[in-house]
CSV table of C-alpha atoms in Angstrom, one decimal:
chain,number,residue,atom,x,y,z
A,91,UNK,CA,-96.9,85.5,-21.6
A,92,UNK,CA,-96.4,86.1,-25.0
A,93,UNK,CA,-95.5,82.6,-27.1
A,94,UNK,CA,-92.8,84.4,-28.9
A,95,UNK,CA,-89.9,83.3,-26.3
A,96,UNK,CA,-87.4,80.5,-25.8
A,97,UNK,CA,-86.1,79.5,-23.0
A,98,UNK,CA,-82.6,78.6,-22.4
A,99,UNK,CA,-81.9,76.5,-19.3
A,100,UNK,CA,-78.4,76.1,-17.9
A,101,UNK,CA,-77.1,74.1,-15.0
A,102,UNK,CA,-73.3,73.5,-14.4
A,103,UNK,CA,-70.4,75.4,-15.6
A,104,UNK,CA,-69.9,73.5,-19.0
A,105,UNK,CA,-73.7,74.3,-20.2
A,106,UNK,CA,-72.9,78.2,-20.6
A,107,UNK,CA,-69.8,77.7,-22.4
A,108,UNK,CA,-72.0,75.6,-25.1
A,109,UNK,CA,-75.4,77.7,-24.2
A,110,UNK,CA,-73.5,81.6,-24.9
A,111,UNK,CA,-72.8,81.3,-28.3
A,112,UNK,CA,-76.2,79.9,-29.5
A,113,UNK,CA,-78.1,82.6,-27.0
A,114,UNK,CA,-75.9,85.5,-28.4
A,115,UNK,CA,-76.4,84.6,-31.9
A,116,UNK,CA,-80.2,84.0,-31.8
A,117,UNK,CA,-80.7,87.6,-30.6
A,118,UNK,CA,-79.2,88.5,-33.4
A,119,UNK,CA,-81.1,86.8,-35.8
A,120,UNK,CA,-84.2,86.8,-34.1
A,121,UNK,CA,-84.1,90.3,-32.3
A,122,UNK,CA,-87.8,90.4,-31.5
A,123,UNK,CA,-87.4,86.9,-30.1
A,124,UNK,CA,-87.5,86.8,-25.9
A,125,UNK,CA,-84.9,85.3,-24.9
A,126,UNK,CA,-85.5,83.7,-21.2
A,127,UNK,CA,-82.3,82.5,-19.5
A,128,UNK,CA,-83.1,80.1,-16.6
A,129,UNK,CA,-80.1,78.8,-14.2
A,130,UNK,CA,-81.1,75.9,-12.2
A,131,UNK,CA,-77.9,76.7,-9.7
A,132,UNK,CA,-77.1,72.6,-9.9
A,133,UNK,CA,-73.5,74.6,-9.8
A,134,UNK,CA,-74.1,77.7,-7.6
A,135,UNK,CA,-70.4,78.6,-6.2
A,136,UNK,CA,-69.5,81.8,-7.4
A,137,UNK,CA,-66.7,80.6,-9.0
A,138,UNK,CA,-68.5,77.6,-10.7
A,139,UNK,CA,-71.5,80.1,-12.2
A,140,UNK,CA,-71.4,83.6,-11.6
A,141,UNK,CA,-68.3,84.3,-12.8
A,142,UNK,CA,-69.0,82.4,-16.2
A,143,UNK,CA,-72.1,84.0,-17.2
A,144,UNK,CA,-70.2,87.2,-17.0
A,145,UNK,CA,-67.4,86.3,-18.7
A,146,UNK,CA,-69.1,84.7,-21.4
A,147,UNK,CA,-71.3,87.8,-22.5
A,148,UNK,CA,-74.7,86.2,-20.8
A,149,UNK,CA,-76.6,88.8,-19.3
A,150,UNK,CA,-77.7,87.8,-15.8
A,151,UNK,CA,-80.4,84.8,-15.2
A,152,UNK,CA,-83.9,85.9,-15.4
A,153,UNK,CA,-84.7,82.8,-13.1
A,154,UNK,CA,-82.2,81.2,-10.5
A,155,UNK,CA,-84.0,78.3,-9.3
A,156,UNK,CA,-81.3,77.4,-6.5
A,157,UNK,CA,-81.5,73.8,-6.5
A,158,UNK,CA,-77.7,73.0,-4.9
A,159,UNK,CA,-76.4,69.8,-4.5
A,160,UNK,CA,-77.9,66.7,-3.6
A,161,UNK,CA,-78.1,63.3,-4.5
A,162,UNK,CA,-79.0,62.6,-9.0
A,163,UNK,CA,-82.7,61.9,-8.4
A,164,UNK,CA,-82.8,64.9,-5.5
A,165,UNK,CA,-81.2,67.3,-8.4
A,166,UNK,CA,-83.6,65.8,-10.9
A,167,UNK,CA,-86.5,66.4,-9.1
A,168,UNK,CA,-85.9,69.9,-7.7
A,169,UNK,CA,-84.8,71.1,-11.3
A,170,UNK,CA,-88.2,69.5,-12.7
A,171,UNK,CA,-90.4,71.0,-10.6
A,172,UNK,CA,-88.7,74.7,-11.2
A,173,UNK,CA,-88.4,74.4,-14.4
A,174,UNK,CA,-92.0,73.4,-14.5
A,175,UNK,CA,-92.9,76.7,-13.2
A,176,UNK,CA,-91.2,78.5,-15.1
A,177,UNK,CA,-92.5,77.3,-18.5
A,178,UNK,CA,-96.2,77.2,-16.9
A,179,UNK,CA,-95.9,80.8,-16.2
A,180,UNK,CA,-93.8,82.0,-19.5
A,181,UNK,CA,-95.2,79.7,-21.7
A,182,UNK,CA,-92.4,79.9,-24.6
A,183,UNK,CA,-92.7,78.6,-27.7
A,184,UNK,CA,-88.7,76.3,-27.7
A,185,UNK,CA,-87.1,75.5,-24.6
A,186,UNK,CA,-83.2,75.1,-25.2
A,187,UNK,CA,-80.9,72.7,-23.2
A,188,UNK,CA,-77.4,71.8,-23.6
A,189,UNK,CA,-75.1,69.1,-22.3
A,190,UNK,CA,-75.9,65.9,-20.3
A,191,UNK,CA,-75.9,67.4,-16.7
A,192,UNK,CA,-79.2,66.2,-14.5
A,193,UNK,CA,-80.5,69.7,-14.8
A,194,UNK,CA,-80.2,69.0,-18.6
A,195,UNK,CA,-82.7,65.8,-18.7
A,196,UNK,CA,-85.0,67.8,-16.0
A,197,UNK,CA,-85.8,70.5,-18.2
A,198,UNK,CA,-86.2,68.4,-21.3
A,199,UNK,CA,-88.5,66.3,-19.2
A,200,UNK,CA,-90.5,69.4,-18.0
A,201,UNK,CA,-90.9,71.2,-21.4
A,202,UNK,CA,-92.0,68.0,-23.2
A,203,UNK,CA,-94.5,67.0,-20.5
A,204,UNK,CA,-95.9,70.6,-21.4
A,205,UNK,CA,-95.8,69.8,-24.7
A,206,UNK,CA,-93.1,72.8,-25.6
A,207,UNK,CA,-90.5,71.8,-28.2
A,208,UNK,CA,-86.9,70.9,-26.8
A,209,UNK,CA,-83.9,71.6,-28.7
A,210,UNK,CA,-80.5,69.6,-27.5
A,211,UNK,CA,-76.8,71.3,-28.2
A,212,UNK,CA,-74.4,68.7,-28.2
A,213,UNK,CA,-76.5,65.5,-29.3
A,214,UNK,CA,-75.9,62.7,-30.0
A,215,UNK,CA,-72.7,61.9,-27.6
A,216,UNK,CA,-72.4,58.7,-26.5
A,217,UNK,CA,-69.7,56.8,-24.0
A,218,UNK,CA,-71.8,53.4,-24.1
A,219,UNK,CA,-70.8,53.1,-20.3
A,220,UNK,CA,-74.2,52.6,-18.6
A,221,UNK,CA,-72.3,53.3,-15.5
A,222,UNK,CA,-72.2,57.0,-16.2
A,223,UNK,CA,-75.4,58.9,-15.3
A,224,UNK,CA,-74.5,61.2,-17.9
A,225,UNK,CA,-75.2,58.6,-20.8
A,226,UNK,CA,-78.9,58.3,-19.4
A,227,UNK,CA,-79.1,61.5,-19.1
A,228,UNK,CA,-77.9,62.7,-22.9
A,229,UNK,CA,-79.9,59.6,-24.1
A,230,UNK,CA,-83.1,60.7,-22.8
A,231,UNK,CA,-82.9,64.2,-23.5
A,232,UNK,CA,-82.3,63.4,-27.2
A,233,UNK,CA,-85.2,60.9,-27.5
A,234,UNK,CA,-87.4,64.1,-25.7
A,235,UNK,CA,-85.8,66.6,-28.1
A,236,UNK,CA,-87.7,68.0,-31.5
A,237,UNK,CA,-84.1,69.8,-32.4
A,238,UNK,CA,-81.0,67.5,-31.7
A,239,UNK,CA,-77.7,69.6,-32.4
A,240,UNK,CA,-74.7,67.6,-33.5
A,241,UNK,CA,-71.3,68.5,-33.4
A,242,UNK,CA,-70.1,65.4,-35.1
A,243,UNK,CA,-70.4,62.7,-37.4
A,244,UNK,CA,-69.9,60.6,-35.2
A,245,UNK,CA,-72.8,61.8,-33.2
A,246,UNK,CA,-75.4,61.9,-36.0
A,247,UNK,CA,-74.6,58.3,-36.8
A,248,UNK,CA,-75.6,57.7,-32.9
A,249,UNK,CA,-79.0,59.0,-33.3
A,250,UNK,CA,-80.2,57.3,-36.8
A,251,UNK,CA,-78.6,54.0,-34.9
A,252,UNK,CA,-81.3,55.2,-32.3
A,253,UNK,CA,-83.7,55.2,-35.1
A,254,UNK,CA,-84.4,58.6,-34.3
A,255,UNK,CA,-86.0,61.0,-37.0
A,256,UNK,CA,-83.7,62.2,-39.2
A,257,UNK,CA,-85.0,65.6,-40.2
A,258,UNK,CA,-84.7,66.6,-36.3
A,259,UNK,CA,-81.1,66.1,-36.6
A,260,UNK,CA,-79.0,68.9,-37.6
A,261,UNK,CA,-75.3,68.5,-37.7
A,262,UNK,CA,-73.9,72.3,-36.8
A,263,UNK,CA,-70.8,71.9,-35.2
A,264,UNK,CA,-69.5,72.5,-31.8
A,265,UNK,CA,-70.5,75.3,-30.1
A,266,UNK,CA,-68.0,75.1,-27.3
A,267,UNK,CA,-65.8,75.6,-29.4
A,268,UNK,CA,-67.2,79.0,-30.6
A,269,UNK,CA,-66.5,80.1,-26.6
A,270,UNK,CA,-62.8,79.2,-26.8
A,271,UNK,CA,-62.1,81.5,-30.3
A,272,UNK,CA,-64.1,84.0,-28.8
A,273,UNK,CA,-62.6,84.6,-25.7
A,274,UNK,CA,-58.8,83.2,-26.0
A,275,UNK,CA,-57.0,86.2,-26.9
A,276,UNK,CA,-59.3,87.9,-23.7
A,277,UNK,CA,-58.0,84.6,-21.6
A,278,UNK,CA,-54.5,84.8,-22.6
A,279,UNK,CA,-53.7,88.6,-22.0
A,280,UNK,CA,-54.9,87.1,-18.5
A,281,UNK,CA,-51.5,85.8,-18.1
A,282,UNK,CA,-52.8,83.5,-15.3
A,283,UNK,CA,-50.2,80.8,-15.1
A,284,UNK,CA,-48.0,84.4,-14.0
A,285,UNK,CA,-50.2,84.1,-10.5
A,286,UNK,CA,-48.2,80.6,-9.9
A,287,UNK,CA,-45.0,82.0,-10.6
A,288,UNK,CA,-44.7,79.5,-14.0
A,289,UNK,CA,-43.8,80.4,-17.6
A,290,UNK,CA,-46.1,79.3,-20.7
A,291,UNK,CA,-45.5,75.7,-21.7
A,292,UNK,CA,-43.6,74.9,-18.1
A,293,UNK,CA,-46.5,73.4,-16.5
A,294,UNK,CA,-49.1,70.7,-16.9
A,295,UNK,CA,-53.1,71.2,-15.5
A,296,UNK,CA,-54.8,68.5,-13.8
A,297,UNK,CA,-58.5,68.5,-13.0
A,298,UNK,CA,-60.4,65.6,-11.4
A,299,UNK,CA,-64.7,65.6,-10.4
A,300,UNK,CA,-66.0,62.5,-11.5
A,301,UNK,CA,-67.8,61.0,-8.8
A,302,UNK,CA,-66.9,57.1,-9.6
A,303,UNK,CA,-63.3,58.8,-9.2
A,304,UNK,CA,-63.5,60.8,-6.1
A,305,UNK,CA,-66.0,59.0,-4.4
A,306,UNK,CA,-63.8,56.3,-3.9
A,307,UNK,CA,-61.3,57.0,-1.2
A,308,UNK,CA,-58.9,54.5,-1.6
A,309,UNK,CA,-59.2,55.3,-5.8
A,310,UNK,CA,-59.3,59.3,-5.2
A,311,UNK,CA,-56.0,58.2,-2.9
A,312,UNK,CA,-54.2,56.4,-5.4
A,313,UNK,CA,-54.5,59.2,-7.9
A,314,UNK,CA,-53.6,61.9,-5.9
A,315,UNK,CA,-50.5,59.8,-4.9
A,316,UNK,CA,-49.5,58.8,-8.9
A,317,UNK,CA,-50.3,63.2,-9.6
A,318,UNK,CA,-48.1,63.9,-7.3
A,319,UNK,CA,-45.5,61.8,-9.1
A,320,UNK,CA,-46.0,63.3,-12.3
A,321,UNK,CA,-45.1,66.6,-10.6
A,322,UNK,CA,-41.4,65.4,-11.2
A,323,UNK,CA,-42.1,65.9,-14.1
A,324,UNK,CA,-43.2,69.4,-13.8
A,325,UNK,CA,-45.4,72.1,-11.9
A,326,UNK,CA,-48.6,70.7,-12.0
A,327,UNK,CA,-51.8,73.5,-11.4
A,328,UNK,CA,-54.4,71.8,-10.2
A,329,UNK,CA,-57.9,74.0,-9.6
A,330,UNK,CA,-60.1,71.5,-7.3
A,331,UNK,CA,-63.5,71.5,-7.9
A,332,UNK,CA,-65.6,71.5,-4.5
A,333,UNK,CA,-66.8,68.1,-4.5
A,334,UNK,CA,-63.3,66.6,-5.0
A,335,UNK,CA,-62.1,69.6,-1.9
A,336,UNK,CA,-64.5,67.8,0.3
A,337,UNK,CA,-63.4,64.1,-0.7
A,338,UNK,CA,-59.6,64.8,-0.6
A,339,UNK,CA,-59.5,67.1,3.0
A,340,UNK,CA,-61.9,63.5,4.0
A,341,UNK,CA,-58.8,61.4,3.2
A,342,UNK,CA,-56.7,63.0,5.2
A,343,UNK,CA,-54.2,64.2,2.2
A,344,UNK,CA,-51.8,66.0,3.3
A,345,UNK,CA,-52.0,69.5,0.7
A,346,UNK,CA,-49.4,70.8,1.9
A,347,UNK,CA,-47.1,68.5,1.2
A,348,UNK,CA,-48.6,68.3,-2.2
A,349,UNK,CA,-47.6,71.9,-3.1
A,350,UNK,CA,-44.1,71.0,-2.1
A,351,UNK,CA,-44.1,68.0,-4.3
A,352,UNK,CA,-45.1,70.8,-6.9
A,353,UNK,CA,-48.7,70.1,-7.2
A,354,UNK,CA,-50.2,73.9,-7.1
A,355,UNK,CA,-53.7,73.6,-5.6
A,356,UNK,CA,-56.0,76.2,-6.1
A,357,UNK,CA,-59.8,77.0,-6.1
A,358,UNK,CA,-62.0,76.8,-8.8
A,359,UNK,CA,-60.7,79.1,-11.9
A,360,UNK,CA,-63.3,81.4,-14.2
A,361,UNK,CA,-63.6,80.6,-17.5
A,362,UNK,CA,-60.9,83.1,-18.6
A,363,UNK,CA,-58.5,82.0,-16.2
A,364,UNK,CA,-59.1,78.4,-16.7
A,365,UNK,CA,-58.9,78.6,-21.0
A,366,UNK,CA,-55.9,80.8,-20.5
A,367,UNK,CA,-54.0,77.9,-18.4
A,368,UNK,CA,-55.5,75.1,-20.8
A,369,UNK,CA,-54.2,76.8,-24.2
A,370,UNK,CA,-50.4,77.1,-22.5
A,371,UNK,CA,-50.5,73.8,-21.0
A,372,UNK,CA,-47.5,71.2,-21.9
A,373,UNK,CA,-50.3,68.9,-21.4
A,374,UNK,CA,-53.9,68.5,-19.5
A,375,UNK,CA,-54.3,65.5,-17.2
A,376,UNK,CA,-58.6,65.7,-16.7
A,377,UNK,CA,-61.5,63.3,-16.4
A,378,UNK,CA,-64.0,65.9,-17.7
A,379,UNK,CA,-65.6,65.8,-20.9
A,380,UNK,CA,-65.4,69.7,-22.3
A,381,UNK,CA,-61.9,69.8,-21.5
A,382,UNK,CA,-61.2,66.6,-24.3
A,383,UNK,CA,-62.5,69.5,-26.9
A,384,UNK,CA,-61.3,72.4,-25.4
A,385,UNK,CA,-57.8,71.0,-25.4
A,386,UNK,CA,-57.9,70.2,-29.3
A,387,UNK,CA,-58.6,73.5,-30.8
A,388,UNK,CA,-55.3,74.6,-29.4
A,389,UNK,CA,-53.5,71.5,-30.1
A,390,UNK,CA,-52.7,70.4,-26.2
A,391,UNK,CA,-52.0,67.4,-25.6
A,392,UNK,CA,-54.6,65.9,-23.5
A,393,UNK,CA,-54.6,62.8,-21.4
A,394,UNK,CA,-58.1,61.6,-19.9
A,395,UNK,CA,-58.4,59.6,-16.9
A,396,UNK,CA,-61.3,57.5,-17.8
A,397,UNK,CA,-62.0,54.3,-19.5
A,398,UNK,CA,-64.6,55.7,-22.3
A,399,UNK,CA,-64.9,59.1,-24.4
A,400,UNK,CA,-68.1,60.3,-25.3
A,401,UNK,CA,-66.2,62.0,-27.8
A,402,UNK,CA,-64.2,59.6,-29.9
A,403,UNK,CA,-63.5,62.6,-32.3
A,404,UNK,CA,-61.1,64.2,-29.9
A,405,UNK,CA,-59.2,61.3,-30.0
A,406,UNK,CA,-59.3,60.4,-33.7
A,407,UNK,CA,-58.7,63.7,-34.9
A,408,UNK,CA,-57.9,65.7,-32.0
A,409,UNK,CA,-55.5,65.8,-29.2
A,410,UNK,CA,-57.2,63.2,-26.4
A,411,UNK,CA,-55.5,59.8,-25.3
A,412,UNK,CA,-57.6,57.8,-23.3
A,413,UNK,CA,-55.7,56.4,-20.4
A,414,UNK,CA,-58.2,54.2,-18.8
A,415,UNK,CA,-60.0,54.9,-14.9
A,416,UNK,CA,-56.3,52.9,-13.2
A,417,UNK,CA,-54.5,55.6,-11.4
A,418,UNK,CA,-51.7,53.6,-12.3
A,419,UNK,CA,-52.0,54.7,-16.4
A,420,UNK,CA,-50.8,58.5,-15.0
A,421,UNK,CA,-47.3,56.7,-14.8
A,422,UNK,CA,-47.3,56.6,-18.3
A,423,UNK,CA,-48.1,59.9,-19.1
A,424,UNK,CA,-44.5,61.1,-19.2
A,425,UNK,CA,-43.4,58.2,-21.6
A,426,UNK,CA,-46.4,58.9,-23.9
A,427,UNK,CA,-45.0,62.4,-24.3
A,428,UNK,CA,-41.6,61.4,-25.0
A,429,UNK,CA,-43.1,59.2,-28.1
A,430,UNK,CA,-45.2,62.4,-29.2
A,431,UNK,CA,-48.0,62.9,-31.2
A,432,UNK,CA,-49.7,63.5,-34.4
A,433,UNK,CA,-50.9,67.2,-34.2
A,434,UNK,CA,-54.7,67.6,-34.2
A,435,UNK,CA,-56.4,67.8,-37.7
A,436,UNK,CA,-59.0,70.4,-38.1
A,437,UNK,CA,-62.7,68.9,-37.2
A,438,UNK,CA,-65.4,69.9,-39.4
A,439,UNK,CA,-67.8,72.6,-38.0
A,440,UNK,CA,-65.3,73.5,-35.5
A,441,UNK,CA,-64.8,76.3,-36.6
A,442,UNK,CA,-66.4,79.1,-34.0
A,443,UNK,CA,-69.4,79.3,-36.3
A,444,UNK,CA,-71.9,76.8,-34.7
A,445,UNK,CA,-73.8,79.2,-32.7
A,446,UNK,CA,-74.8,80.6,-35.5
A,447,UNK,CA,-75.7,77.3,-37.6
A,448,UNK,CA,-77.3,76.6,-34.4
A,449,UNK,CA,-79.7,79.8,-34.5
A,450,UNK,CA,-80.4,79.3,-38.0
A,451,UNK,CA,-82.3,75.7,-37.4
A,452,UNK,CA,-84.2,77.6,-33.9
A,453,UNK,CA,-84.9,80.6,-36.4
A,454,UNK,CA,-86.1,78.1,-38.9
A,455,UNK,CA,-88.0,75.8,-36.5
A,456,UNK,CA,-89.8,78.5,-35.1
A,457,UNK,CA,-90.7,80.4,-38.5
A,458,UNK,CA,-92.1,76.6,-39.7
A,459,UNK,CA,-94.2,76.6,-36.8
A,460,UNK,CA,-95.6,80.0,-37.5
A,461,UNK,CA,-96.9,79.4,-40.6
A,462,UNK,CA,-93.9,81.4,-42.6
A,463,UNK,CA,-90.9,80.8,-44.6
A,464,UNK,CA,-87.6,81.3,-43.4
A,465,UNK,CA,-85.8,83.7,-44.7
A,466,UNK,CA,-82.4,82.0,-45.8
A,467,UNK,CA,-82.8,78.5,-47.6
A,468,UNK,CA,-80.6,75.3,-46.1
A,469,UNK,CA,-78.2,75.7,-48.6
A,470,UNK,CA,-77.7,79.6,-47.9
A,471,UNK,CA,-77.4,78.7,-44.6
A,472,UNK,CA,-75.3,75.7,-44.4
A,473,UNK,CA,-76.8,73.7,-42.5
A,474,UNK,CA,-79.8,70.8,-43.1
A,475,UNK,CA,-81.4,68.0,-41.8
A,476,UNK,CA,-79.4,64.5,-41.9
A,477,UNK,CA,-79.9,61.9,-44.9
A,478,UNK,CA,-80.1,58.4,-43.2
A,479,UNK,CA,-77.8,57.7,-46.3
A,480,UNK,CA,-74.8,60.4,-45.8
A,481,UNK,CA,-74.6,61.8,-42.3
A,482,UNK,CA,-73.4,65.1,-43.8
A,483,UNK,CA,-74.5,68.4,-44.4
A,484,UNK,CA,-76.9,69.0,-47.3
């Protein structure tokens, strides 16, 4: 196969929202480029992959490797092997990877064993929790990566700590944010809190997968008892993913009492749906990472059910209070509101234009390695490696 290719590789539902707007904009600046889109199916319901890669302008996988669920290692493994096969028989010249997910690390792991250059989207986050497989996961991927991707300050300062090279780094942005000012005005015509019967701004959304959360029965219970307090406050929509469906029927919850408490269950959203609910929100209840950025950019208030952020910008700058991983900290929720909040501050780079800065380095990388210029300098581009000394944009 011809060496003028890259391979993207996608996992679970948050990679194509940070994946689509890098993979639409290097077709446009590359057109001659191949562009390989591999799906290792570590999500494979409909509603947790399908339905995103249409409504985020993907154009089907060229490879779905199928790998389901299964323990970390058992996800690992199967995604290295595919993705192994894959790049032995296309042979590209970049692999692309975004995220922390295990099919993330597997593919990073798989290219550079190859000896194929990796870039990361999203490097450089870091929680500091070594409970969360995630961290090892992002932390390995990065030290494997030739192109790291920041979307932060914050996150560049994480890799030169790391004493990793500094003209790998690139600091573009976020390119998750790119998806939500590309497709809100699509998600909002949507109307979808209309299918619950509730008006914009008269309802909160929860969501809850973490595995140290619903693992734990008598945690998981605990939660969904204090959730179902804070739908005193108001309607609560709640979209369960279908691990935490499987860990809450296994407690014996009782959901239909929940939806009389107010707590509207229903299955896993599409991306339209979902960013639609998330932007008209009086406030997000989640212990997901995405949804701490997501929630900024439209200035929702956000309240994260976890004890560390990867992404101490959103709570800095953006919307995001940490709560802490005690159930108990929901209870506060509707007192917190009641104090209010500073409104986010615009973050640098997030500004739906990452994708593009993001293109520019792969165009740039790949034109290095093939012996010619690129066309547009750094400062035409706006974007450069990282100065150990600044941590900004040259």
């Amino acid at each position: 196969m011809s060496s003028r290719s890259v391979c993207f590789v996608v996992g679970a539902r948050p990679n194509f929202m940070k994946a689509a707007p890098v993979y639409r904009a290097l077709a446009e600046v590359e057109p001659d480029l191949r562009l390989l889109l591999v799906h290792t199916g570590q999500h494979y319901d409909a509603e947790m992959s399908a339905v995103f890669v249409a409504e985020l302008d993907l154009p089907p996988p060229d490879v779905l490797l199928g790998i389901g669920s299964g323990t970390h290692g058992e996800q690992t493994a199967k995604a290295l092997v595919g993705v192994e096969r894959v790049l032995l028989d296309q042979r590209p010249s970049l692999v692309v990877v975004a995220g922390d997910v295990n099919s993330t690390l597997a593919a990073a792991l798989a290219a550079s064993k190859l000896q194929i250059p990796v870039a990361h989207i999203e490097s450089g986050l870091r929680s500091f929790d070594e409970g969360m497989p995630e961290e090892a996961n992002r932390r390995l991927t990065d030290h494997l990566s030739q192109i790291l991707l920041a979307h932060s300050d914050a996150a560049v300062a994480n890799l030169l700590q790391e004493k990793i090279v500094p003209d790998r780094i690139h600091l573009i942005g976020n390119t998750m944010i790119d998806s939500v000012f590309r497709h809100l005005a699509a998600a909002l015509v949507k109307q979808p809190w209309s299918r619950f019967d509730l008006a914009p701004g008269g309802f909160a959304l929860v969501t809850l997968h973490r595995p140290a959360l619903v693992d734990d029965p008598q945690l998981l219970g605990r939660t969904i008892d204090a959730v179902s307090e804070l739908a005193r406050l108001m309607p609560l929509v709640f979209p369960v993913h279908p691990r935490t469906q499987a860990r809450i029927a296994a407690t014996g919850v009782d959901l239909a009492a929940l939806r009389e408490k107010g707590v509207m269950i229903s299955s896993p959203l599409g991306y339209l749906e979902f960013l639609g609910l998330e932007a008209k929100a009086a406030f997000v209840l989640t212990d997901s990472g995405g949804v701490q950025e997501e929630t900024s950019a439209p200035n929702v208030r956000c309240f994260t059910l976890r004890n560390t952020t990867e992404r101490p910008v959103t709570v800095e700058l953006g919307t995001n209070t940490v709560l802490g991983a005690d159930p108990e900290a929901i209870r506060a929720i509707p007192k917190l509101l009641q104090e209010g909040d500073a409104p986010a501050t615009e973050i640098a780079l997030w500004d739906g234009r990452a994708g593009d800065r993001a293109a520019a380095v792969i165009s740039a990388f790949l034109g290095s390695r093939r012996g010619r210029p690129s066309s547009e300098s750094a400062e035409e581009l706006g974007i450069g490696q990282i100065s150990r000394s600044s941590c900004h944009i040259r």
